[in-house]
Amino acid sequence: MSALELSDIQGTVLRGRPMPYYGTYLVFTVQNPRSALTLLERLLPKVTTAADWEAPAENAWINVAFSHAGLSKLGLPEDVLSGFPREVRQGMAARSAFLGDVGSSAPENWDMPHAGNGLDIGLLIMAGSIALRDDKIAIGHAAVSGLPGIVAAHRLDVGLPPTMREHFGFVDGISRPYVEGQGGTPLPGQPIAKAGEFVLGYENELGEIASGPGPQELWRNGTYIALRKLHQDVAAFRRFLRDNANSPEGQELLAAQMMGRWRSGCPLAKSPERDDPAMANDPLRNNDFLYLKEDPDGRVTPAGSHIRRANPRDALDGTVVDMKLHRLLRRGSAYGGVLPEGVMEDDGADRGLVIALINANPGRQFEFVQSQWMNDGDFISEGDRTDPFAGRKDKADDFVTLKPRKRYRGLSQFATTRGGEHLFLPGIGGLKWILGNAKPA
Amino acid sequence: MAPTPAEKAALAQNVTNQPDGPGKRIGKRGEVHVIGNVLPGGGKLFRERIAQFQAEAGYWETHVGTVHDFRVLLFDNDTRILISAIYDGDFLPYLADVINQAGPWFDMLMPGVWEGYTTASDTATRKLIGRQAYTADAFYAGYPDLTTKDIAKMRKLRDAVNAMLDSAS
């Protein structure tokens, strides 16, 4: 195991978001590649790394990522461009059929640019206060100031709603893998993952050094981010709970069975009958559970619940799937205003989640989880059935619990894709390599 | 009167290509063929090993859990090898898992037989499979929406229903 070169890795790879958090995603379109290199040159000294990530001097960061289209515009050598993973080269919109981004989730309905229509460079900003966030945004604006041919194409602000929950009412972001070499000790129930699953240049779970395109200087300490913007239909979710449960307690149980956790974050696996907020708030207990021995059939945590699909833990042991090959570092953050408590009709406002999924191999990590676990059910003997929250509903729109034995029908598209892209997030050395080797046309 | 070609084509299945290939796909069912070259002396090694490979097929394929049938044969006077499989779901997303899990089974047969094959875990072997994989030009699948898991579930249900009916008779 080699120590992670933290001062060369961009901060968002290893740093969990602050709490509360205030963030912004800025999307730039490059019309003048030389200006883009100047932008990069200006940003380079400002980019926050993962150094001191456990006790950062500043509770804020600014990171820079590129779509394949953006790298192509910058003028990276053709043999380097062709060496990126297929998913990154094609872009997420082109992969929509495979990823289940169809119907209302289809790219033609997206309102955040993707690589095919303007996402060339992305700035990822996250901070513990509005003032700190605005400082970082100012850095971004200063970097583009006076540069011709750099178009600010989109801005999306994210922030913890006053409810301290994501819009469906759940506490979010509890479970994450412990990255080997990150320092500290893993929490109970936290799987230890090889660094090469999340950062290029380190050994991965196949025993190989995770590598990227072109020379090592470009990809070492870099990674890929699958960025997803998901609109949440909160009113439809509330109506579904109301129409399928006889009491407020019944609604809470159904919501918990769909998620696999009570809305407090307390896992069903640890407290099947009722919510236990003390458990939810205890990092030594709130993630310390497995499925295979205690709950193989999903009587407590339904096999089709969101957290069991996204992270089956040991439930697939003994099958072809090796869980270690399909892990993600998930950074979720909410956008949009809260739909007031008790409102059952959509107010037309856009609200939802932006999820940044960090992975060194987009094909066998994000795209595998999305296509096989979110949007299919065969791996849990549930045919075409999809995830109750994040899955496409044109294939199947039902959800099953075993205790009580019940099949709920008519789930609607509670989460709709409104944007997405595979981005390359180079290390600091990689950014320097791009500056030194890009040859804009 | 004999059915017209158009009438016979009315029962055509919806055949697509696997996302990112290789292989065709009907419903849940996918197919793939891999054709490689055999090393000199590979035929003899193959025949020495094939009985144990065959004996272990049930163990490994049950472990993989998504394969409906699988074949391997040498042809052209022991100069070429054909591997074919009919399986559930996508091909590429599961390739790393299948190689990772069933690698030891292939490693007992292929080294010294299949030209270019070192060990299952070698990246070069994965690239070899990708290079030498072929897609069928025509494909038919019976009950293409039933996966091996669905079939196992239906057998369990059938047995339970029969037991219930028997107990009532």
Coordinates of C-alpha atoms in Angstrom, one line a residue:
Chain A
M1 CA 0.0 0.0 0.0
S2 CA 1.5 3.3 -1.0
A3 CA 0.5 6.6 0.7
L4 CA -1.8 8.8 -1.3
E5 CA -0.1 11.9 -2.7
L6 CA -2.6 14.1 -1.1
S7 CA -1.1 17.4 -2.2
D8 CA -1.5 16.3 -5.9
I9 CA -5.1 15.1 -5.6
Q10 CA -7.9 17.6 -6.0
G11 CA -9.8 18.0 -2.8
T12 CA -13.2 16.8 -3.7
V13 CA -11.9 13.3 -4.3
L14 CA -11.3 12.6 -0.6
R15 CA -13.0 15.4 1.3
G16 CA -16.6 14.8 2.4
R17 CA -18.8 17.9 2.0
P18 CA -18.9 20.3 5.0
M19 CA -22.1 20.3 7.1
P20 CA -24.0 22.5 6.5
Y21 CA -22.7 23.0 2.9
Y22 CA -23.0 25.7 0.3
G23 CA -21.8 24.8 -3.2
T24 CA -21.9 25.8 -6.8
Y25 CA -21.3 24.0 -10.0
L26 CA -20.1 26.4 -12.8
V27 CA -20.1 25.2 -16.4
F28 CA -18.0 26.9 -19.1
T29 CA -18.1 26.5 -22.8
V30 CA -14.8 26.9 -24.6
Q31 CA -15.0 28.9 -27.9
N32 CA -11.4 30.1 -27.7
P33 CA -9.0 27.3 -26.6
R34 CA -6.1 29.6 -25.9
S35 CA -8.3 31.5 -23.5
A36 CA -9.1 28.2 -21.8
L37 CA -5.4 27.5 -21.2
T38 CA -5.0 31.0 -19.7
L39 CA -8.0 30.2 -17.5
L40 CA -6.4 27.0 -16.4
E41 CA -3.1 28.8 -15.8
R42 CA -4.8 31.3 -13.6
L43 CA -6.8 28.6 -11.7
L44 CA -3.9 26.3 -11.1
P45 CA -2.5 28.0 -8.0
K46 CA -6.0 28.3 -6.5
V47 CA -7.1 24.7 -6.9
T48 CA -7.7 23.1 -3.5
T49 CA -5.9 19.8 -3.0
A50 CA -6.7 16.9 -0.5
A51 CA -3.7 17.8 1.6
D52 CA -4.7 18.1 5.3
W53 CA -8.2 17.0 4.2
E54 CA -9.0 15.8 7.6
A55 CA -8.3 19.1 9.2
P56 CA -8.3 21.6 6.3
A57 CA -7.0 25.1 6.9
E58 CA -10.0 26.4 5.0
N59 CA -13.5 24.9 5.0
A60 CA -13.9 25.3 1.3
W61 CA -12.6 24.1 -2.0
I62 CA -12.5 24.8 -5.7
N63 CA -11.8 22.0 -8.2
V64 CA -11.6 21.9 -11.9
A65 CA -12.8 19.1 -14.2
F66 CA -13.0 18.6 -18.0
S67 CA -15.3 16.7 -20.3
H68 CA -13.7 14.8 -23.2
A69 CA -15.1 17.5 -25.5
G70 CA -13.3 20.1 -23.4
L71 CA -10.0 18.3 -23.5
S72 CA -10.4 17.9 -27.2
K73 CA -10.9 21.6 -27.7
L74 CA -7.9 22.3 -25.5
G75 CA -5.9 20.4 -28.1
L76 CA -4.6 17.3 -26.3
P77 CA -2.8 14.9 -28.6
E78 CA -5.1 12.6 -30.5
D79 CA -3.5 9.4 -29.1
V80 CA -4.1 10.7 -25.6
L81 CA -7.8 11.7 -26.3
S82 CA -8.4 8.2 -27.8
G83 CA -7.0 6.6 -24.7
F84 CA -9.8 7.8 -22.4
P85 CA -12.4 5.2 -21.3
R86 CA -15.2 4.7 -23.8
E87 CA -17.7 6.1 -21.4
V88 CA -15.8 9.4 -21.1
R89 CA -15.1 9.6 -24.8
Q90 CA -18.7 9.1 -25.8
G91 CA -20.2 11.3 -23.0
M92 CA -23.1 10.6 -20.8
A93 CA -25.8 11.8 -23.1
A94 CA -24.7 9.4 -25.8
R95 CA -24.9 6.6 -23.3
S96 CA -28.5 7.4 -22.2
A97 CA -30.1 4.3 -23.6
F98 CA -27.7 2.1 -21.7
L99 CA -28.0 4.2 -18.5
G100 CA -31.8 4.3 -18.6
D101 CA -31.9 8.0 -19.2
V102 CA -35.0 7.7 -21.3
G103 CA -38.5 9.3 -21.5
S104 CA -38.6 12.3 -19.2
S105 CA -35.0 11.6 -18.2
A106 CA -33.7 11.7 -21.8
P107 CA -30.9 14.1 -22.7
E108 CA -33.2 16.3 -24.8
N109 CA -35.0 17.2 -21.6
W110 CA -31.8 18.0 -19.6
D111 CA -31.4 21.6 -18.5
M112 CA -27.7 21.3 -17.4
P113 CA -25.3 21.2 -20.4
H114 CA -23.4 18.0 -21.2
A115 CA -20.3 17.5 -23.3
G116 CA -22.4 17.5 -26.5
N117 CA -23.8 20.9 -25.9
G118 CA -21.5 23.1 -23.9
L119 CA -20.0 21.4 -20.8
D120 CA -16.3 21.7 -21.6
I121 CA -14.9 22.8 -18.2
G122 CA -16.6 22.5 -14.9
L123 CA -15.7 24.2 -11.6
L124 CA -16.8 22.4 -8.5
I125 CA -17.1 24.6 -5.5
M126 CA -18.0 23.5 -2.0
A127 CA -17.8 25.5 1.3
G128 CA -19.0 25.6 4.9
S129 CA -20.5 29.0 4.6
I130 CA -22.0 31.3 1.9
A131 CA -19.1 33.8 2.4
L132 CA -16.5 31.1 1.8
R133 CA -18.4 29.8 -1.2
D134 CA -18.6 33.3 -2.7
D135 CA -14.9 33.7 -2.2
K136 CA -14.3 30.6 -4.3
I137 CA -16.8 31.7 -7.0
A138 CA -14.9 35.0 -7.2
I139 CA -11.8 33.1 -7.9
G140 CA -13.6 31.4 -10.8
H141 CA -14.9 34.7 -12.1
A142 CA -11.5 36.3 -11.8
A143 CA -9.9 33.4 -13.7
V144 CA -12.2 34.0 -16.7
S145 CA -12.2 37.8 -16.5
G146 CA -11.2 39.5 -19.7
L147 CA -10.8 36.2 -21.6
P148 CA -12.5 36.1 -25.0
G149 CA -14.3 32.9 -25.9
I150 CA -15.0 31.5 -22.5
V151 CA -18.8 31.4 -22.0
A152 CA -20.3 30.9 -18.6
A153 CA -22.9 28.4 -19.7
H154 CA -24.6 27.3 -16.5
R155 CA -24.6 27.8 -12.8
L156 CA -26.2 25.5 -10.3
D157 CA -26.1 26.3 -6.6
V158 CA -26.5 23.6 -4.0
G159 CA -27.0 23.8 -0.3
L160 CA -28.3 21.9 2.7
P161 CA -32.1 22.6 2.9
P162 CA -33.2 24.1 6.3
T163 CA -34.7 20.7 7.1
M164 CA -31.1 19.4 7.2
R165 CA -32.4 16.6 4.9
E166 CA -32.5 16.0 1.1
H167 CA -35.8 16.8 -0.5
F168 CA -37.5 13.4 0.1
G169 CA -36.8 13.9 3.7
F170 CA -33.9 11.6 4.3
V171 CA -30.6 12.3 6.0
D172 CA -28.1 11.8 3.2
G173 CA -24.4 10.8 2.8
I174 CA -24.0 8.4 5.7
S175 CA -22.2 5.4 4.0
R176 CA -18.9 5.7 2.2
P177 CA -15.9 3.5 1.6
Y178 CA -12.7 4.0 3.5
V179 CA -10.0 4.6 0.9
E180 CA -6.8 2.7 1.7
G181 CA -4.0 5.2 2.5
Q182 CA -6.4 8.1 3.4
G183 CA -5.3 8.0 7.0
G184 CA -7.3 7.6 10.2
T185 CA -9.1 4.3 10.8
P186 CA -12.2 3.0 9.2
L187 CA -15.6 3.2 11.0
P188 CA -17.5 0.1 11.9
G189 CA -19.1 -1.3 8.8
Q190 CA -17.0 0.9 6.5
P191 CA -15.5 -1.3 3.8
I192 CA -11.8 -0.7 3.0
A193 CA -11.3 -0.1 -0.7
K194 CA -8.0 0.0 -2.6
A195 CA -7.1 3.5 -3.6
G196 CA -6.9 2.6 -7.3
E197 CA -10.7 2.2 -7.3
F198 CA -11.0 6.0 -6.9
V199 CA -7.6 7.5 -7.8
L200 CA -5.5 6.7 -10.9
G201 CA -1.9 5.7 -10.2
Y202 CA -2.6 3.3 -7.3
E203 CA -3.4 -0.4 -7.0
N204 CA -7.0 -1.3 -7.6
E205 CA -9.1 -4.3 -6.5
L206 CA -7.9 -6.3 -9.5
G207 CA -4.4 -6.0 -8.3
E208 CA -3.5 -3.6 -11.1
I209 CA -2.3 0.0 -11.1
A210 CA -5.3 2.0 -12.2
S211 CA -4.1 4.0 -15.2
G212 CA -5.3 6.5 -17.7
P213 CA -4.6 7.7 -21.2
G214 CA -1.2 9.0 -22.3
P215 CA 1.7 9.6 -20.0
Q216 CA 1.6 9.0 -16.3
E217 CA 2.1 12.7 -15.6
L218 CA -1.4 13.4 -17.0
W219 CA -3.4 10.8 -15.1
R220 CA -1.5 10.1 -11.9
N221 CA -3.6 11.3 -8.9
G222 CA -6.5 12.1 -11.3
T223 CA -9.9 10.4 -11.4
Y224 CA -13.3 10.5 -13.1
I225 CA -16.5 12.0 -11.8
A226 CA -19.9 10.9 -13.0
L227 CA -21.9 14.1 -12.4
R228 CA -25.7 13.7 -12.3
K229 CA -28.4 16.3 -11.8
L230 CA -31.6 14.6 -10.6
H231 CA -34.9 16.5 -10.3
Q232 CA -37.0 15.2 -7.4
D233 CA -40.8 15.1 -7.6
V234 CA -41.4 15.5 -3.9
A235 CA -45.2 15.9 -4.1
A236 CA -45.5 12.6 -6.1
F237 CA -43.5 10.8 -3.5
R238 CA -45.7 12.2 -0.7
R239 CA -48.8 11.2 -2.5
F240 CA -47.5 7.7 -3.1
L241 CA -46.8 7.3 0.6
R242 CA -50.2 8.7 1.5
D243 CA -52.1 6.5 -1.0
N244 CA -50.2 3.3 0.1
A245 CA -50.2 3.5 3.9
N246 CA -53.0 3.8 6.4
S247 CA -51.3 6.0 9.0
P248 CA -48.4 8.4 9.4
E249 CA -46.4 5.6 11.0
G250 CA -47.2 3.3 8.0
Q251 CA -46.0 6.0 5.6
E252 CA -42.7 6.3 7.5
L253 CA -42.2 2.5 7.4
L254 CA -42.9 2.4 3.7
A255 CA -40.5 5.3 3.0
A256 CA -37.9 3.4 5.2
Q257 CA -38.4 0.2 3.3
M258 CA -38.0 2.0 -0.1
M259 CA -34.8 3.6 1.2
G260 CA -33.5 0.9 3.5
R261 CA -33.1 3.5 6.2
W262 CA -35.5 5.5 8.2
R263 CA -35.6 9.2 7.2
S264 CA -33.3 10.0 10.2
G265 CA -30.7 7.8 8.6
C266 CA -31.1 5.0 11.1
P267 CA -30.7 1.7 9.1
L268 CA -33.7 -0.7 9.0
A269 CA -31.1 -3.5 9.5
K270 CA -30.3 -2.1 13.0
S271 CA -33.8 -1.0 14.0
P272 CA -36.5 -2.8 11.9
E273 CA -39.6 -1.8 13.9
R274 CA -39.1 1.9 14.6
D275 CA -36.9 4.8 14.0
D276 CA -34.0 5.3 16.4
P277 CA -32.5 8.8 16.0
A278 CA -29.7 8.0 18.5
M279 CA -28.6 5.2 16.3
A280 CA -28.8 7.4 13.3
N281 CA -26.5 9.9 14.8
D282 CA -23.9 7.4 16.0
P283 CA -21.2 6.9 13.4
L284 CA -20.0 3.8 15.3
R285 CA -23.4 2.1 14.7
N286 CA -25.3 3.8 11.8
N287 CA -23.4 1.9 9.1
D288 CA -22.3 -1.3 10.9
F289 CA -24.5 -3.9 9.3
L290 CA -24.4 -6.7 6.6
Y291 CA -27.2 -8.7 4.9
L292 CA -26.1 -12.2 4.0
K293 CA -26.3 -13.9 7.4
E294 CA -29.1 -11.8 9.1
D295 CA -31.3 -10.9 6.2
P296 CA -30.5 -12.8 3.0
D297 CA -34.0 -12.6 1.5
G298 CA -34.6 -8.9 2.4
R299 CA -37.3 -9.4 5.0
V300 CA -35.9 -6.5 7.0
T301 CA -34.1 -4.4 4.4
P302 CA -35.9 -5.1 1.1
A303 CA -33.6 -6.5 -1.5
G304 CA -34.9 -3.8 -3.9
S305 CA -34.5 -0.9 -1.4
H306 CA -32.3 1.9 -2.6
I307 CA -29.3 1.5 -0.2
R308 CA -29.3 -2.3 -0.8
R309 CA -29.2 -1.9 -4.5
A310 CA -26.6 0.9 -4.6
N311 CA -24.4 -1.0 -2.1
P312 CA -25.4 -4.6 -1.6
R313 CA -22.6 -5.1 1.0
D314 CA -22.2 -8.9 1.4
A315 CA -25.6 -9.8 -0.1
L316 CA -24.1 -10.9 -3.4
D317 CA -21.3 -13.0 -1.9
G318 CA -21.2 -16.3 -3.6
T319 CA -22.5 -14.9 -6.9
V320 CA -20.5 -13.8 -9.9
V321 CA -20.5 -10.2 -8.7
D322 CA -17.5 -9.0 -6.7
M323 CA -18.8 -6.0 -4.7
K324 CA -15.3 -4.7 -4.5
L325 CA -15.2 -3.9 -8.2
H326 CA -18.3 -1.7 -8.1
R327 CA -17.8 0.8 -5.4
L328 CA -18.4 4.5 -5.7
L329 CA -17.5 7.5 -3.7
R330 CA -20.7 9.4 -3.6
R331 CA -21.0 13.2 -3.0
G332 CA -24.6 14.2 -2.9
S333 CA -25.9 17.8 -2.5
A334 CA -29.4 19.3 -2.7
Y335 CA -30.5 22.1 -4.9
G336 CA -33.7 24.1 -5.0
G337 CA -36.1 25.3 -2.3
V338 CA -38.0 23.0 0.0
L339 CA -41.6 22.0 -0.8
P340 CA -43.4 23.0 2.4
E341 CA -44.3 20.2 4.7
G342 CA -47.7 18.7 3.9
V343 CA -48.0 20.1 0.4
M344 CA -49.2 17.3 -1.9
E345 CA -49.2 19.1 -5.3
D346 CA -46.2 20.0 -7.3
D347 CA -45.4 23.7 -7.2
G348 CA -43.5 23.7 -10.4
A349 CA -40.2 24.6 -8.7
D350 CA -37.0 22.7 -9.7
R351 CA -35.5 20.9 -6.7
G352 CA -33.4 17.8 -6.5
L353 CA -29.9 16.4 -6.0
V354 CA -26.6 16.8 -7.7
I355 CA -24.6 13.7 -7.2
A356 CA -20.9 13.5 -8.0
L357 CA -19.8 9.9 -8.2
I358 CA -16.1 9.4 -8.0
N359 CA -14.6 6.4 -9.8
A360 CA -11.4 5.4 -11.5
N361 CA -13.2 3.1 -13.9
P362 CA -16.5 4.6 -15.0
G363 CA -17.5 1.4 -16.9
R364 CA -17.3 -1.1 -14.1
Q365 CA -18.2 1.4 -11.3
F366 CA -20.8 4.1 -12.0
E367 CA -22.2 2.7 -15.2
F368 CA -22.4 -0.8 -13.8
V369 CA -24.3 0.3 -10.7
Q370 CA -26.6 2.5 -12.7
S371 CA -27.4 -0.1 -15.5
Q372 CA -27.4 -3.3 -13.5
W373 CA -28.4 -2.4 -9.9
M374 CA -30.5 0.8 -10.3
N375 CA -32.2 0.0 -13.6
D376 CA -32.6 -3.8 -13.5
G377 CA -33.6 -6.4 -10.9
D378 CA -32.3 -9.7 -12.2
F379 CA -29.3 -9.6 -9.8
I380 CA -31.8 -9.9 -6.9
S381 CA -34.2 -12.2 -8.8
E382 CA -36.6 -9.3 -9.4
G383 CA -36.7 -9.4 -13.2
D384 CA -37.0 -5.9 -14.7
R385 CA -37.8 -4.2 -11.4
T386 CA -35.8 -1.0 -10.8
D387 CA -34.8 1.2 -7.9
P388 CA -37.9 2.8 -6.2
F389 CA -36.2 6.2 -6.2
A390 CA -33.5 6.4 -8.9
G391 CA -34.7 3.7 -11.3
R392 CA -36.4 4.2 -14.7
K393 CA -40.1 3.4 -14.4
D394 CA -40.9 2.6 -18.0
K395 CA -39.7 -1.0 -17.5
A396 CA -41.4 -1.6 -14.2
D397 CA -43.1 0.6 -11.7
D398 CA -43.6 -1.6 -8.6
F399 CA -41.8 -2.3 -5.3
V400 CA -42.0 -5.4 -3.1
T401 CA -41.7 -5.9 0.6
L402 CA -41.6 -9.4 2.2
K403 CA -42.7 -8.2 5.7
P404 CA -45.5 -7.5 5.2
R405 CA -45.6 -9.4 1.9
K406 CA -46.9 -6.7 -0.4
R407 CA -46.4 -5.4 -3.9
Y408 CA -46.8 -1.7 -4.3
R409 CA -47.7 -0.6 -7.8
G410 CA -47.7 2.7 -9.7
L411 CA -44.5 4.2 -8.5
S412 CA -43.8 7.3 -10.6
Q413 CA -40.6 8.8 -11.7
F414 CA -39.7 10.3 -8.4
A415 CA -36.3 11.3 -9.6
T416 CA -35.7 12.5 -13.2
T417 CA -32.3 13.0 -14.8
R418 CA -31.8 16.6 -15.7
G419 CA -28.1 16.5 -16.6
G420 CA -25.1 14.3 -16.5
E421 CA -21.6 13.9 -17.7
H422 CA -18.4 11.9 -17.2
L423 CA -15.7 14.3 -16.3
F424 CA -11.9 14.0 -15.9
L425 CA -10.6 15.5 -12.7
P426 CA -6.8 15.6 -13.1
G427 CA -4.3 15.8 -10.3
I428 CA -2.3 19.0 -9.9
G429 CA 0.5 17.4 -11.9
G430 CA -2.0 16.5 -14.6
L431 CA -3.2 20.1 -14.8
K432 CA 0.4 21.2 -15.3
W433 CA 0.8 18.5 -18.0
I434 CA -2.2 19.8 -19.9
L435 CA -0.9 23.3 -19.7
G436 CA 2.5 22.2 -21.1
N437 CA 1.2 19.8 -23.8
A438 CA -2.1 21.1 -25.0
K439 CA -1.8 22.5 -28.5
P440 CA -5.0 24.4 -29.4
A441 CA -5.8 24.6 -33.0
Chain B
M1 CA -51.7 -22.2 -49.0
A2 CA -48.2 -22.0 -47.6
P3 CA -47.5 -18.9 -45.4
T4 CA -45.8 -16.0 -47.2
P5 CA -42.4 -14.8 -46.1
A6 CA -44.1 -11.8 -44.6
E7 CA -46.4 -14.0 -42.6
K8 CA -43.6 -16.1 -41.4
A9 CA -41.6 -12.9 -40.4
A10 CA -44.5 -11.8 -38.3
L11 CA -43.1 -13.9 -35.4
A12 CA -39.7 -12.2 -35.7
Q13 CA -38.0 -11.4 -32.4
N14 CA -36.6 -8.0 -31.5
V15 CA -32.9 -8.6 -32.0
T16 CA -30.4 -5.9 -31.0
N17 CA -26.7 -5.7 -30.4
Q18 CA -25.4 -5.8 -26.9
P19 CA -24.6 -2.3 -25.6
D20 CA -21.0 -1.7 -26.6
G21 CA -20.9 -5.2 -28.0
P22 CA -20.0 -7.9 -28.6
G23 CA -22.9 -10.2 -29.1
K24 CA -26.6 -10.0 -30.1
R25 CA -29.4 -9.6 -27.6
I26 CA -33.0 -10.7 -27.5
G27 CA -34.9 -9.6 -24.3
K28 CA -32.7 -10.7 -21.4
R29 CA -30.7 -13.2 -23.4
G30 CA -27.3 -12.5 -24.9
E31 CA -24.9 -14.5 -27.0
V32 CA -21.2 -14.3 -27.7
H33 CA -18.6 -16.3 -29.6
V34 CA -14.9 -16.2 -29.2
I35 CA -12.6 -17.7 -31.8
G36 CA -8.9 -17.9 -31.2
N37 CA -5.8 -19.8 -32.5
V38 CA -4.5 -22.9 -30.9
L39 CA -0.8 -23.3 -30.1
P40 CA 1.3 -26.2 -31.5
G41 CA 0.7 -29.1 -29.2
G42 CA -2.3 -27.4 -27.7
G43 CA -4.7 -30.0 -28.9
K44 CA -3.0 -32.7 -26.9
L45 CA -3.0 -30.5 -23.8
F46 CA -6.6 -29.7 -24.4
R47 CA -7.6 -33.4 -24.5
E48 CA -5.6 -34.2 -21.3
R49 CA -7.5 -31.4 -19.4
I50 CA -11.0 -31.4 -20.9
A51 CA -12.5 -34.1 -18.7
Q52 CA -11.8 -32.3 -15.5
F53 CA -12.8 -29.0 -17.0
Q54 CA -16.1 -30.6 -18.0
A55 CA -16.5 -32.2 -14.6
E56 CA -16.2 -28.8 -12.9
A57 CA -18.5 -26.9 -15.3
G58 CA -21.5 -27.3 -13.0
Y59 CA -19.6 -25.8 -10.1
W60 CA -18.2 -22.8 -11.9
E61 CA -21.2 -22.0 -14.0
T62 CA -23.5 -22.2 -11.0
H63 CA -21.2 -19.8 -9.3
V64 CA -21.5 -17.4 -12.3
G65 CA -25.2 -17.9 -12.2
T66 CA -26.2 -16.2 -15.5
V67 CA -25.2 -18.7 -18.1
H68 CA -27.8 -20.8 -20.0
D69 CA -25.3 -22.8 -22.0
F70 CA -21.7 -22.8 -22.7
R71 CA -19.5 -24.7 -25.3
V72 CA -15.9 -25.0 -26.2
L73 CA -14.4 -26.9 -29.0
L74 CA -11.3 -27.2 -31.2
F75 CA -11.6 -27.3 -34.9
D76 CA -9.6 -27.1 -38.2
N77 CA -7.3 -29.9 -37.1
D78 CA -6.6 -28.5 -33.6
T79 CA -5.5 -25.1 -35.0
R80 CA -8.5 -23.0 -33.8
I81 CA -10.7 -22.8 -30.7
L82 CA -14.3 -21.8 -30.4
I83 CA -15.9 -20.7 -27.2
S84 CA -19.6 -19.7 -27.1
A85 CA -22.1 -18.8 -24.5
I86 CA -25.7 -17.9 -24.1
Y87 CA -26.2 -15.8 -21.0
D88 CA -28.4 -13.3 -19.2
G89 CA -28.0 -9.5 -19.4
D90 CA -25.1 -7.4 -20.7
F91 CA -21.7 -8.8 -21.6
L92 CA -19.1 -6.0 -21.0
P93 CA -20.3 -4.8 -17.6
Y94 CA -19.9 -8.3 -16.2
L95 CA -16.7 -9.3 -18.0
A96 CA -14.4 -8.2 -15.1
D97 CA -16.6 -10.1 -12.6
V98 CA -16.8 -13.3 -14.7
I99 CA -13.1 -13.4 -15.3
N100 CA -12.4 -12.6 -11.7
Q101 CA -14.7 -15.3 -10.4
A102 CA -14.4 -18.1 -13.0
G103 CA -10.7 -17.4 -13.9
P104 CA -9.3 -20.5 -12.1
W105 CA -11.6 -22.7 -14.3
F106 CA -10.3 -21.3 -17.5
D107 CA -6.7 -21.3 -16.2
M108 CA -6.9 -25.1 -15.8
L109 CA -7.7 -25.5 -19.5
M110 CA -6.4 -22.6 -21.6
P111 CA -2.7 -21.9 -20.9
G112 CA -0.6 -23.6 -23.7
V113 CA -3.8 -24.2 -25.7
W114 CA -5.2 -20.8 -26.7
E115 CA -2.6 -18.6 -28.3
G116 CA -2.2 -15.3 -26.3
Y117 CA -3.9 -16.6 -23.2
T118 CA -1.7 -16.3 -20.1
T119 CA -3.9 -16.3 -17.0
A120 CA -7.5 -15.0 -16.6
S121 CA -6.4 -12.2 -14.4
D122 CA -3.9 -10.8 -16.9
T123 CA -5.0 -7.6 -18.6
A124 CA -3.6 -9.0 -21.8
T125 CA -6.1 -12.0 -21.6
R126 CA -9.0 -9.6 -21.2
K127 CA -7.9 -7.7 -24.2
L128 CA -7.5 -11.0 -26.2
I129 CA -11.1 -11.9 -25.4
G130 CA -12.3 -8.5 -26.5
R131 CA -10.3 -8.8 -29.8
Q132 CA -11.4 -12.3 -30.6
A133 CA -15.0 -12.0 -29.7
Y134 CA -17.6 -12.3 -32.5
T135 CA -21.3 -11.4 -32.8
A136 CA -23.7 -13.9 -34.4
D137 CA -25.3 -12.8 -37.6
A138 CA -28.6 -14.6 -36.7
F139 CA -29.8 -15.4 -33.3
Y140 CA -32.9 -17.0 -31.8
A141 CA -33.7 -17.4 -28.1
G142 CA -36.6 -19.4 -26.7
Y143 CA -38.4 -17.5 -23.9
P144 CA -35.9 -14.7 -24.1
D145 CA -37.4 -12.8 -21.1
L146 CA -36.7 -15.6 -18.7
T147 CA -33.3 -15.5 -17.0
T148 CA -31.7 -18.4 -15.1
K149 CA -32.9 -16.7 -11.9
D150 CA -36.4 -16.5 -13.2
I151 CA -36.4 -20.2 -14.3
A152 CA -35.1 -21.2 -10.8
K153 CA -37.8 -19.1 -9.2
M154 CA -40.5 -20.6 -11.4
R155 CA -39.4 -24.1 -10.7
K156 CA -39.6 -23.3 -6.9
L157 CA -43.1 -21.9 -7.4
R158 CA -44.2 -24.9 -9.5
D159 CA -43.0 -27.3 -6.8
A160 CA -44.7 -25.3 -4.1
V161 CA -48.0 -25.2 -6.1
N162 CA -47.8 -28.9 -6.8
A163 CA -47.2 -29.6 -3.1
M164 CA -50.2 -27.5 -2.1
L165 CA -52.4 -29.2 -4.7
D166 CA -51.2 -32.6 -3.6
S167 CA -51.9 -31.9 0.0
A168 CA -55.5 -30.9 -0.9
S169 CA -56.2 -33.9 -3.0

